[in-house]
Amino acid sequence: MKALLCLGFIFLATTVHGRTMTKCEFARLAKEHGLSGYDGVSLENWVCAAYSESSFNTQATHYNPGDRSTDYGPWQINSHYWCNDGKTPNAYNGCHVQCSELLGDDITKSVKCIKQIVREQGMEAWVGWRKVCQGRNLSDYLRDCHL
Ligand SMILES: *[C@@H]1O[C@H](CO)[C@@H](O)[C@H](O)[C@H]1NC(C)=O
């Protein structure tokens, strides 16, 4: 019984590899993936965008009843325009990626897609960024992270 429980935890730990990161964990990861200054956007802005959209929960999903689309991952990438989840009507899949690949602590696919989004639409594509980050002093988002 004990061994079984233990196995269960190992299984969970290796399959559900997403979680809510701390600000600095997320900022470091974002920097490692080349987001600092990408397309003229500071690292603070990328971190704030993820905070505003998901609070750094890499498993975050949000369903939009209006167009029956879903937003995926730390930057809440939308299935109507950017990724394929096989259930969104009239979807484009602009990033040529499965939405499920945008979830979890490996943010590689999310970063590739947000780089395309910012090139095509700018940061204004993120409603959360417009509300929470745009035009603000974002120094708190990297404070004490030693980056
Ligand atoms: C932003 O705020 C910090 C303190 O919170 C301050 O040190 C810094 O000068 C501010 N930056 C700008 C551009 O106002």
Tab-separated table of N, CA and C and ligand atoms in Angstrom:
chain	number	residue	atom	x	y	z
A	1	MET	N	0.835	-1.207	0.000
A	1	MET	CA	0.000	0.000	0.000
A	1	MET	C	0.865	1.249	0.000
A	2	LYS	N	1.845	1.222	0.880
A	2	LYS	CA	2.755	2.371	0.972
A	2	LYS	C	3.543	2.532	-0.331
A	3	ALA	N	4.006	1.380	-0.839
A	3	ALA	CA	4.778	1.408	-2.084
A	3	ALA	C	3.924	1.916	-3.234
A	4	LEU	N	2.662	1.507	-3.228
A	4	LEU	CA	1.743	1.914	-4.285
A	4	LEU	C	1.525	3.424	-4.242
A	5	LEU	N	1.332	3.932	-3.020
A	5	LEU	CA	1.117	5.366	-2.830
A	5	LEU	C	2.326	6.139	-3.348
A	6	CYS	N	3.494	5.608	-3.004
A	6	CYS	CA	4.747	6.245	-3.400
A	6	CYS	C	4.864	6.288	-4.929
A	7	LEU	N	4.554	5.160	-5.550
A	7	LEU	CA	4.564	5.082	-7.009
A	7	LEU	C	3.612	6.107	-7.613
A	8	GLY	N	2.449	6.233	-6.967
A	8	GLY	CA	1.446	7.189	-7.431
A	8	GLY	C	2.002	8.599	-7.464
A	9	PHE	N	2.740	8.944	-6.452
A	9	PHE	CA	3.312	10.298	-6.386
A	9	PHE	C	4.356	10.507	-7.472
A	10	ILE	N	5.157	9.478	-7.691
A	10	ILE	CA	6.178	9.586	-8.740
A	10	ILE	C	5.499	9.767	-10.094
A	11	PHE	N	4.424	9.003	-10.297
A	11	PHE	CA	3.661	9.101	-11.534
A	11	PHE	C	3.141	10.525	-11.718
A	12	LEU	N	2.518	11.059	-10.668
A	12	LEU	CA	1.989	12.413	-10.719
A	12	LEU	C	3.084	13.424	-11.016
A	13	ALA	N	4.205	13.255	-10.320
A	13	ALA	CA	5.291	14.225	-10.442
A	13	ALA	C	5.867	14.245	-11.851
A	14	THR	N	5.814	13.092	-12.529
A	14	THR	CA	6.433	13.054	-13.857
A	14	THR	C	5.437	13.357	-14.970
A	15	THR	N	4.142	13.232	-14.706
A	15	THR	CA	3.186	13.504	-15.784
A	15	THR	C	2.596	14.910	-15.681
A	16	VAL	N	2.310	15.366	-14.460
A	16	VAL	CA	1.757	16.710	-14.279
A	16	VAL	C	2.914	17.654	-13.982
A	17	HIS	N	3.679	17.957	-15.028
A	17	HIS	CA	4.896	18.735	-14.821
A	17	HIS	C	4.639	20.226	-14.988
A	18	GLY	N	3.548	20.682	-14.439
A	18	GLY	CA	3.256	22.116	-14.470
A	18	GLY	C	2.851	22.582	-13.101
A	19	ARG	N	3.101	23.832	-12.824
A	19	ARG	CA	2.785	24.339	-11.495
A	19	ARG	C	2.839	25.850	-11.531
A	20	THR	N	2.515	26.448	-10.401
A	20	THR	CA	2.656	27.885	-10.282
A	20	THR	C	4.069	28.198	-9.832
A	21	MET	N	4.790	28.931	-10.648
A	21	MET	CA	6.167	29.287	-10.317
A	21	MET	C	6.198	30.585	-9.522
A	22	THR	N	7.338	30.808	-8.877
A	22	THR	CA	7.520	32.116	-8.252
A	22	THR	C	7.893	33.114	-9.357
A	23	LYS	N	7.736	34.368	-9.030
A	23	LYS	CA	8.082	35.445	-9.956
A	23	LYS	C	9.504	35.261	-10.492
A	24	CYS	N	10.452	35.033	-9.592
A	24	CYS	CA	11.859	34.969	-10.017
A	24	CYS	C	12.184	33.695	-10.796
A	25	GLU	N	11.565	32.572	-10.421
A	25	GLU	CA	11.737	31.345	-11.210
A	25	GLU	C	11.274	31.594	-12.639
A	26	PHE	N	10.115	32.221	-12.738
A	26	PHE	CA	9.550	32.446	-14.064
A	26	PHE	C	10.388	33.435	-14.860
A	27	ALA	N	10.834	34.501	-14.194
A	27	ALA	CA	11.640	35.524	-14.871
A	27	ALA	C	12.943	34.920	-15.399
A	28	ARG	N	13.562	34.053	-14.597
A	28	ARG	CA	14.822	33.431	-15.014
A	28	ARG	C	14.601	32.563	-16.260
A	29	LEU	N	13.528	31.777	-16.211
A	29	LEU	CA	13.188	30.903	-17.334
A	29	LEU	C	12.920	31.727	-18.604
A	30	ALA	N	12.176	32.795	-18.440
A	30	ALA	CA	11.849	33.653	-19.582
A	30	ALA	C	13.120	34.247	-20.177
A	31	LYS	N	14.046	34.631	-19.314
A	31	LYS	CA	15.308	35.199	-19.795
A	31	LYS	C	16.130	34.145	-20.553
A	32	GLU	N	16.180	32.925	-19.984
A	32	GLU	CA	16.915	31.831	-20.627
A	32	GLU	C	16.370	31.534	-22.028
A	33	HIS	N	15.073	31.797	-22.209
A	33	HIS	CA	14.453	31.542	-23.513
A	33	HIS	C	14.531	32.754	-24.443
A	34	GLY	N	15.364	33.712	-24.085
A	34	GLY	CA	15.644	34.804	-25.017
A	34	GLY	C	14.583	35.885	-25.106
A	35	LEU	N	13.787	36.047	-24.057
A	35	LEU	CA	12.722	37.052	-24.137
A	35	LEU	C	13.177	38.458	-23.757
A	36	SER	N	14.320	38.565	-23.099
A	36	SER	CA	14.766	39.888	-22.658
A	36	SER	C	15.049	40.798	-23.853
A	37	GLY	N	14.201	41.781	-24.062
A	37	GLY	CA	14.372	42.704	-25.181
A	37	GLY	C	13.871	42.172	-26.515
A	38	TYR	N	13.232	40.994	-26.511
A	38	TYR	CA	12.758	40.440	-27.785
A	38	TYR	C	11.733	41.375	-28.435
A	39	ASP	N	11.943	41.708	-29.692
A	39	ASP	CA	11.076	42.631	-30.428
A	39	ASP	C	10.906	43.969	-29.684
A	40	GLY	N	11.966	44.348	-28.951
A	40	GLY	CA	11.933	45.626	-28.233
A	40	GLY	C	11.149	45.598	-26.931
A	41	VAL	N	10.736	44.407	-26.493
A	41	VAL	CA	9.927	44.288	-25.272
A	41	VAL	C	10.818	43.828	-24.113
A	42	SER	N	10.836	44.589	-23.045
A	42	SER	CA	11.706	44.277	-21.908
A	42	SER	C	11.245	43.005	-21.191
A	43	LEU	N	12.186	42.384	-20.487
A	43	LEU	CA	11.856	41.170	-19.721
A	43	LEU	C	10.739	41.448	-18.711
A	44	GLU	N	10.780	42.634	-18.079
A	44	GLU	CA	9.722	43.012	-17.127
A	44	GLU	C	8.342	42.904	-17.768
A	45	ASN	N	8.247	43.352	-19.017
A	45	ASN	CA	6.949	43.318	-19.694
A	45	ASN	C	6.487	41.891	-19.982
A	46	TRP	N	7.432	41.020	-20.355
A	46	TRP	CA	7.049	39.617	-20.603
A	46	TRP	C	6.612	38.936	-19.310
A	47	VAL	N	7.329	39.247	-18.228
A	47	VAL	CA	6.995	38.648	-16.936
A	47	VAL	C	5.651	39.180	-16.451
A	48	CYS	N	5.455	40.483	-16.585
A	48	CYS	CA	4.181	41.074	-16.177
A	48	CYS	C	3.026	40.521	-17.002
A	49	ALA	N	3.264	40.323	-18.296
A	49	ALA	CA	2.211	39.767	-19.154
A	49	ALA	C	1.788	38.385	-18.644
A	50	ALA	N	2.770	37.548	-18.304
A	50	ALA	CA	2.443	36.210	-17.786
A	50	ALA	C	1.753	36.311	-16.427
A	51	TYR	N	2.213	37.244	-15.598
A	51	TYR	CA	1.548	37.432	-14.300
A	51	TYR	C	0.086	37.840	-14.505
A	52	SER	N	-0.120	38.783	-15.419
A	52	SER	CA	-1.478	39.303	-15.619
A	52	SER	C	-2.404	38.246	-16.206
A	53	GLU	N	-1.847	37.320	-16.969
A	53	GLU	CA	-2.672	36.314	-17.644
A	53	GLU	C	-2.869	35.042	-16.827
A	54	SER	N	-1.855	34.627	-16.067
A	54	SER	CA	-1.912	33.303	-15.423
A	54	SER	C	-1.368	33.266	-14.002
A	55	SER	N	-0.848	34.383	-13.498
A	55	SER	CA	-0.161	34.389	-12.198
A	55	SER	C	0.955	33.339	-12.148
A	56	PHE	N	1.604	33.098	-13.299
A	56	PHE	CA	2.730	32.163	-13.444
A	56	PHE	C	2.324	30.705	-13.245
A	57	ASN	N	1.048	30.389	-13.448
A	57	ASN	CA	0.608	28.997	-13.433
A	57	ASN	C	0.783	28.422	-14.837
A	58	THR	N	1.779	27.551	-14.984
A	58	THR	CA	2.102	27.052	-16.326
A	58	THR	C	1.058	26.066	-16.859
A	59	GLN	N	0.133	25.647	-16.003
A	59	GLN	CA	-0.938	24.734	-16.429
A	59	GLN	C	-2.260	25.460	-16.673
A	60	ALA	N	-2.247	26.778	-16.617
A	60	ALA	CA	-3.503	27.534	-16.649
A	60	ALA	C	-4.254	27.365	-17.970
A	61	THR	N	-5.562	27.132	-17.873
A	61	THR	CA	-6.443	27.176	-19.044
A	61	THR	C	-7.660	28.021	-18.679
A	62	HIS	N	-8.225	28.670	-19.688
A	62	HIS	CA	-9.420	29.487	-19.454
A	62	HIS	C	-10.309	29.401	-20.684
A	63	TYR	N	-11.553	28.982	-20.455
A	63	TYR	CA	-12.507	28.812	-21.547
A	63	TYR	C	-13.267	30.112	-21.812
A	64	ASN	N	-13.379	30.479	-23.082
A	64	ASN	CA	-14.131	31.674	-23.477
A	64	ASN	C	-15.431	31.241	-24.148
A	65	PRO	N	-16.564	31.331	-23.438
A	65	PRO	CA	-17.827	30.846	-24.000
A	65	PRO	C	-18.224	31.579	-25.283
A	66	GLY	N	-17.835	32.852	-25.412
A	66	GLY	CA	-18.229	33.665	-26.575
A	66	GLY	C	-17.904	32.996	-27.896
A	67	ASP	N	-16.654	32.616	-28.089
A	67	ASP	CA	-16.268	31.975	-29.351
A	67	ASP	C	-15.861	30.514	-29.141
A	68	ARG	N	-16.147	30.002	-27.943
A	68	ARG	CA	-15.854	28.606	-27.591
A	68	ARG	C	-14.367	28.278	-27.775
A	69	SER	N	-13.518	29.266	-27.559
A	69	SER	CA	-12.076	29.031	-27.597
A	69	SER	C	-11.552	28.881	-26.171
A	70	THR	N	-10.299	28.447	-26.071
A	70	THR	CA	-9.665	28.287	-24.759
A	70	THR	C	-8.282	28.926	-24.806
A	71	ASP	N	-7.864	29.521	-23.691
A	71	ASP	CA	-6.531	30.103	-23.567
A	71	ASP	C	-5.643	29.135	-22.793
A	72	TYR	N	-4.384	29.008	-23.222
A	72	TYR	CA	-3.498	27.972	-22.673
A	72	TYR	C	-2.164	28.522	-22.164
A	73	GLY	N	-1.778	28.071	-20.981
A	73	GLY	CA	-0.422	28.264	-20.487
A	73	GLY	C	-0.165	29.617	-19.846
A	74	PRO	N	1.104	29.869	-19.512
A	74	PRO	CA	1.446	31.076	-18.748
A	74	PRO	C	1.037	32.379	-19.443
A	75	TRP	N	1.106	32.414	-20.783
A	75	TRP	CA	0.706	33.632	-21.504
A	75	TRP	C	-0.685	33.491	-22.113
A	76	GLN	N	-1.411	32.442	-21.746
A	76	GLN	CA	-2.804	32.267	-22.147
A	76	GLN	C	-3.005	32.430	-23.661
A	77	ILE	N	-2.323	31.598	-24.399
A	77	ILE	CA	-2.398	31.621	-25.857
A	77	ILE	C	-3.721	31.023	-26.322
A	78	ASN	N	-4.381	31.733	-27.231
A	78	ASN	CA	-5.777	31.438	-27.583
A	78	ASN	C	-5.912	30.442	-28.737
A	79	SER	N	-6.848	29.499	-28.561
A	79	SER	CA	-7.023	28.416	-29.540
A	79	SER	C	-7.808	28.852	-30.773
A	80	HIS	N	-8.426	30.020	-30.743
A	80	HIS	CA	-9.100	30.471	-31.965
A	80	HIS	C	-8.068	30.900	-33.010
A	81	TYR	N	-7.012	31.592	-32.550
A	81	TYR	CA	-6.023	32.125	-33.492
A	81	TYR	C	-4.736	31.318	-33.599
A	82	TRP	N	-4.235	30.789	-32.459
A	82	TRP	CA	-2.817	30.441	-32.435
A	82	TRP	C	-2.483	28.971	-32.278
A	83	CYS	N	-3.324	28.190	-31.614
A	83	CYS	CA	-2.974	26.779	-31.396
A	83	CYS	C	-4.185	25.894	-31.671
A	84	ASN	N	-3.930	24.595	-31.827
A	84	ASN	CA	-4.998	23.646	-32.140
A	84	ASN	C	-5.335	22.782	-30.934
A	85	ASP	N	-6.598	22.825	-30.499
A	85	ASP	CA	-7.013	21.917	-29.429
A	85	ASP	C	-8.089	20.948	-29.907
A	86	GLY	N	-8.358	20.982	-31.201
A	86	GLY	CA	-9.290	20.019	-31.778
A	86	GLY	C	-10.744	20.226	-31.418
A	87	LYS	N	-11.081	21.309	-30.740
A	87	LYS	CA	-12.479	21.512	-30.332
A	87	LYS	C	-12.950	22.948	-30.501
A	88	THR	N	-12.097	23.817	-31.058
A	88	THR	CA	-12.477	25.223	-31.208
A	88	THR	C	-12.996	25.471	-32.614
A	89	PRO	N	-14.217	26.021	-32.760
A	89	PRO	CA	-14.758	26.260	-34.099
A	89	PRO	C	-13.945	27.307	-34.865
A	90	ASN	N	-13.809	27.135	-36.158
A	90	ASN	CA	-13.157	28.117	-37.038
A	90	ASN	C	-11.784	28.556	-36.539
A	91	ALA	N	-10.963	27.592	-36.167
A	91	ALA	CA	-9.656	27.914	-35.590
A	91	ALA	C	-8.577	28.012	-36.660
A	92	TYR	N	-7.570	28.854	-36.422
A	92	TYR	CA	-6.498	29.094	-37.412
A	92	TYR	C	-5.201	28.333	-37.123
A	93	ASN	N	-4.891	28.144	-35.857
A	93	ASN	CA	-3.609	27.512	-35.486
A	93	ASN	C	-2.419	28.249	-36.092
A	94	GLY	N	-2.353	29.552	-35.871
A	94	GLY	CA	-1.307	30.399	-36.446
A	94	GLY	C	0.102	30.018	-36.036
A	95	CYS	N	0.263	29.432	-34.864
A	95	CYS	CA	1.605	29.039	-34.413
A	95	CYS	C	1.955	27.597	-34.793
A	96	HIS	N	1.022	26.895	-35.452
A	96	HIS	CA	1.251	25.504	-35.852
A	96	HIS	C	1.719	24.659	-34.669
A	97	VAL	N	0.894	24.652	-33.631
A	97	VAL	CA	1.265	23.944	-32.404
A	97	VAL	C	-0.008	23.378	-31.766
A	98	GLN	N	0.144	22.259	-31.076
A	98	GLN	CA	-0.967	21.735	-30.284
A	98	GLN	C	-1.071	22.561	-29.007
A	99	CYS	N	-2.281	22.949	-28.638
A	99	CYS	CA	-2.455	23.787	-27.434
A	99	CYS	C	-1.885	23.097	-26.196
A	100	SER	N	-2.006	21.764	-26.152
A	100	SER	CA	-1.524	21.032	-24.977
A	100	SER	C	-0.015	21.204	-24.787
A	101	GLU	N	0.697	21.493	-25.873
A	101	GLU	CA	2.145	21.707	-25.782
A	101	GLU	C	2.496	23.064	-25.157
A	102	LEU	N	1.476	23.892	-24.958
A	102	LEU	CA	1.696	25.211	-24.362
A	102	LEU	C	1.516	25.177	-22.851
A	103	LEU	N	1.228	23.975	-22.324
A	103	LEU	CA	1.048	23.807	-20.878
A	103	LEU	C	2.266	23.131	-20.283
A	104	GLY	N	2.572	23.466	-19.022
A	104	GLY	CA	3.657	22.790	-18.320
A	104	GLY	C	4.898	23.657	-18.213
A	105	ASP	N	5.849	23.150	-17.438
A	105	ASP	CA	7.023	23.956	-17.100
A	105	ASP	C	8.022	24.107	-18.240
A	106	ASP	N	7.911	23.295	-19.277
A	106	ASP	CA	8.736	23.512	-20.458
A	106	ASP	C	8.033	24.558	-21.329
A	107	ILE	N	8.526	25.795	-21.265
A	107	ILE	CA	7.828	26.895	-21.940
A	107	ILE	C	8.326	27.121	-23.370
A	108	THR	N	9.122	26.187	-23.888
A	108	THR	CA	9.736	26.360	-25.209
A	108	THR	C	8.709	26.702	-26.296
A	109	LYS	N	7.632	25.911	-26.373
A	109	LYS	CA	6.634	26.119	-27.432
A	109	LYS	C	5.845	27.401	-27.207
A	110	SER	N	5.551	27.697	-25.949
A	110	SER	CA	4.863	28.958	-25.646
A	110	SER	C	5.700	30.153	-26.066
A	111	VAL	N	7.001	30.095	-25.782
A	111	VAL	CA	7.876	31.222	-26.110
A	111	VAL	C	7.947	31.408	-27.626
A	112	LYS	N	8.081	30.296	-28.349
A	112	LYS	CA	8.137	30.387	-29.808
A	112	LYS	C	6.865	31.070	-30.341
A	113	CYS	N	5.730	30.686	-29.771
A	113	CYS	CA	4.450	31.235	-30.227
A	113	CYS	C	4.288	32.705	-29.828
A	114	ILE	N	4.655	33.064	-28.610
A	114	ILE	CA	4.476	34.484	-28.220
A	114	ILE	C	5.415	35.391	-29.011
A	115	LYS	N	6.565	34.861	-29.430
A	115	LYS	CA	7.454	35.664	-30.275
A	115	LYS	C	6.773	35.976	-31.609
A	116	GLN	N	6.071	34.989	-32.140
A	116	GLN	CA	5.317	35.229	-33.381
A	116	GLN	C	4.167	36.208	-33.146
A	117	ILE	N	3.464	36.032	-32.020
A	117	ILE	CA	2.326	36.908	-31.719
A	117	ILE	C	2.785	38.364	-31.602
A	118	VAL	N	3.885	38.592	-30.884
A	118	VAL	CA	4.323	39.983	-30.694
A	118	VAL	C	4.803	40.592	-32.007
A	119	ARG	N	5.410	39.778	-32.866
A	119	ARG	CA	5.835	40.297	-34.167
A	119	ARG	C	4.630	40.695	-35.018
A	120	GLU	N	3.565	39.894	-34.937
A	120	GLU	CA	2.398	40.149	-35.787
A	120	GLU	C	1.438	41.177	-35.203
A	121	GLN	N	1.300	41.191	-33.873
A	121	GLN	CA	0.242	42.020	-33.270
A	121	GLN	C	0.714	42.963	-32.176
A	122	GLY	N	1.968	42.817	-31.736
A	122	GLY	CA	2.436	43.628	-30.614
A	122	GLY	C	1.888	43.136	-29.289
A	123	MET	N	2.326	43.762	-28.225
A	123	MET	CA	1.903	43.341	-26.883
A	123	MET	C	0.411	43.590	-26.647
A	124	GLU	N	-0.181	44.455	-27.459
A	124	GLU	CA	-1.618	44.743	-27.319
A	124	GLU	C	-2.464	43.489	-27.509
A	125	ALA	N	-1.874	42.421	-28.058
A	125	ALA	CA	-2.614	41.164	-28.217
A	125	ALA	C	-3.060	40.614	-26.862
A	126	TRP	N	-2.354	40.998	-25.777
A	126	TRP	CA	-2.695	40.471	-24.452
A	126	TRP	C	-3.527	41.473	-23.659
A	127	VAL	N	-4.781	41.120	-23.457
A	127	VAL	CA	-5.687	41.998	-22.702
A	127	VAL	C	-5.155	42.229	-21.292
A	128	GLY	N	-4.643	41.168	-20.678
A	128	GLY	CA	-4.092	41.293	-19.325
A	128	GLY	C	-2.937	42.276	-19.286
A	129	TRP	N	-2.066	42.208	-20.287
A	129	TRP	CA	-0.932	43.136	-20.361
A	129	TRP	C	-1.416	44.576	-20.471
A	130	ARG	N	-2.430	44.802	-21.320
A	130	ARG	CA	-2.951	46.174	-21.489
A	130	ARG	C	-3.497	46.713	-20.168
A	131	LYS	N	-4.184	45.861	-19.434
A	131	LYS	CA	-4.837	46.310	-18.187
A	131	LYS	C	-3.847	46.493	-17.050
A	132	VAL	N	-2.855	45.583	-16.950
A	132	VAL	CA	-2.027	45.516	-15.745
A	132	VAL	C	-0.623	46.099	-15.951
A	133	CYS	N	-0.091	46.022	-17.164
A	133	CYS	CA	1.335	46.313	-17.371
A	133	CYS	C	1.617	47.543	-18.224
A	134	GLN	N	0.811	47.783	-19.219
A	134	GLN	CA	1.118	48.823	-20.204
A	134	GLN	C	1.272	50.195	-19.553
A	135	GLY	N	2.407	50.833	-19.837
A	135	GLY	CA	2.631	52.186	-19.345
A	135	GLY	C	2.952	52.286	-17.863
A	136	ARG	N	3.099	51.145	-17.175
A	136	ARG	CA	3.381	51.159	-15.741
A	136	ARG	C	4.873	50.997	-15.471
A	137	ASN	N	5.270	51.347	-14.270
A	137	ASN	CA	6.622	51.076	-13.793
A	137	ASN	C	6.652	49.617	-13.329
A	138	LEU	N	7.380	48.775	-14.066
A	138	LEU	CA	7.338	47.332	-13.815
A	138	LEU	C	8.569	46.811	-13.083
A	139	SER	N	9.302	47.697	-12.452
A	139	SER	CA	10.570	47.274	-11.824
A	139	SER	C	10.340	46.189	-10.757
A	140	ASP	N	9.162	46.175	-10.128
A	140	ASP	CA	8.863	45.146	-9.121
A	140	ASP	C	8.922	43.725	-9.691
A	141	TYR	N	8.675	43.581	-10.988
A	141	TYR	CA	8.589	42.236	-11.566
A	141	TYR	C	9.934	41.526	-11.656
A	142	LEU	N	11.021	42.272	-11.538
A	142	LEU	CA	12.338	41.623	-11.512
A	142	LEU	C	13.079	41.890	-10.210
A	143	ARG	N	12.436	42.599	-9.298
A	143	ARG	CA	13.108	42.990	-8.074
A	143	ARG	C	13.561	41.758	-7.280
A	144	ASP	N	14.821	41.801	-6.800
A	144	ASP	CA	15.415	40.733	-5.985
A	144	ASP	C	15.596	39.406	-6.733
A	145	CYS	N	15.484	39.414	-8.041
A	145	CYS	CA	15.645	38.168	-8.804
A	145	CYS	C	17.099	37.938	-9.226
A	146	HIS	N	17.950	38.937	-9.097
A	146	HIS	CA	19.368	38.813	-9.454
A	146	HIS	C	19.573	38.309	-10.871
A	147	LEU	N	18.915	38.941	-11.805
A	147	LEU	CA	19.027	38.495	-13.202
A	147	LEU	C	19.955	39.404	-14.006
B	1	LIG	C1	10.224	52.645	-10.866
B	1	LIG	O1	10.024	52.435	-9.481
B	1	LIG	C2	11.221	52.235	-8.747
B	1	LIG	C3	10.863	52.010	-7.302
B	1	LIG	O2	9.671	51.346	-7.145
B	1	LIG	C4	12.151	53.411	-8.898
B	1	LIG	O3	13.357	53.168	-8.247
B	1	LIG	C5	12.424	53.711	-10.359
B	1	LIG	O4	13.159	54.905	-10.497
B	1	LIG	C6	11.107	53.841	-11.130
B	1	LIG	N1	11.400	53.998	-12.532
B	1	LIG	C7	10.859	54.957	-13.276
B	1	LIG	C8	11.249	54.974	-14.715
B	1	LIG	O5	10.084	55.787	-12.833
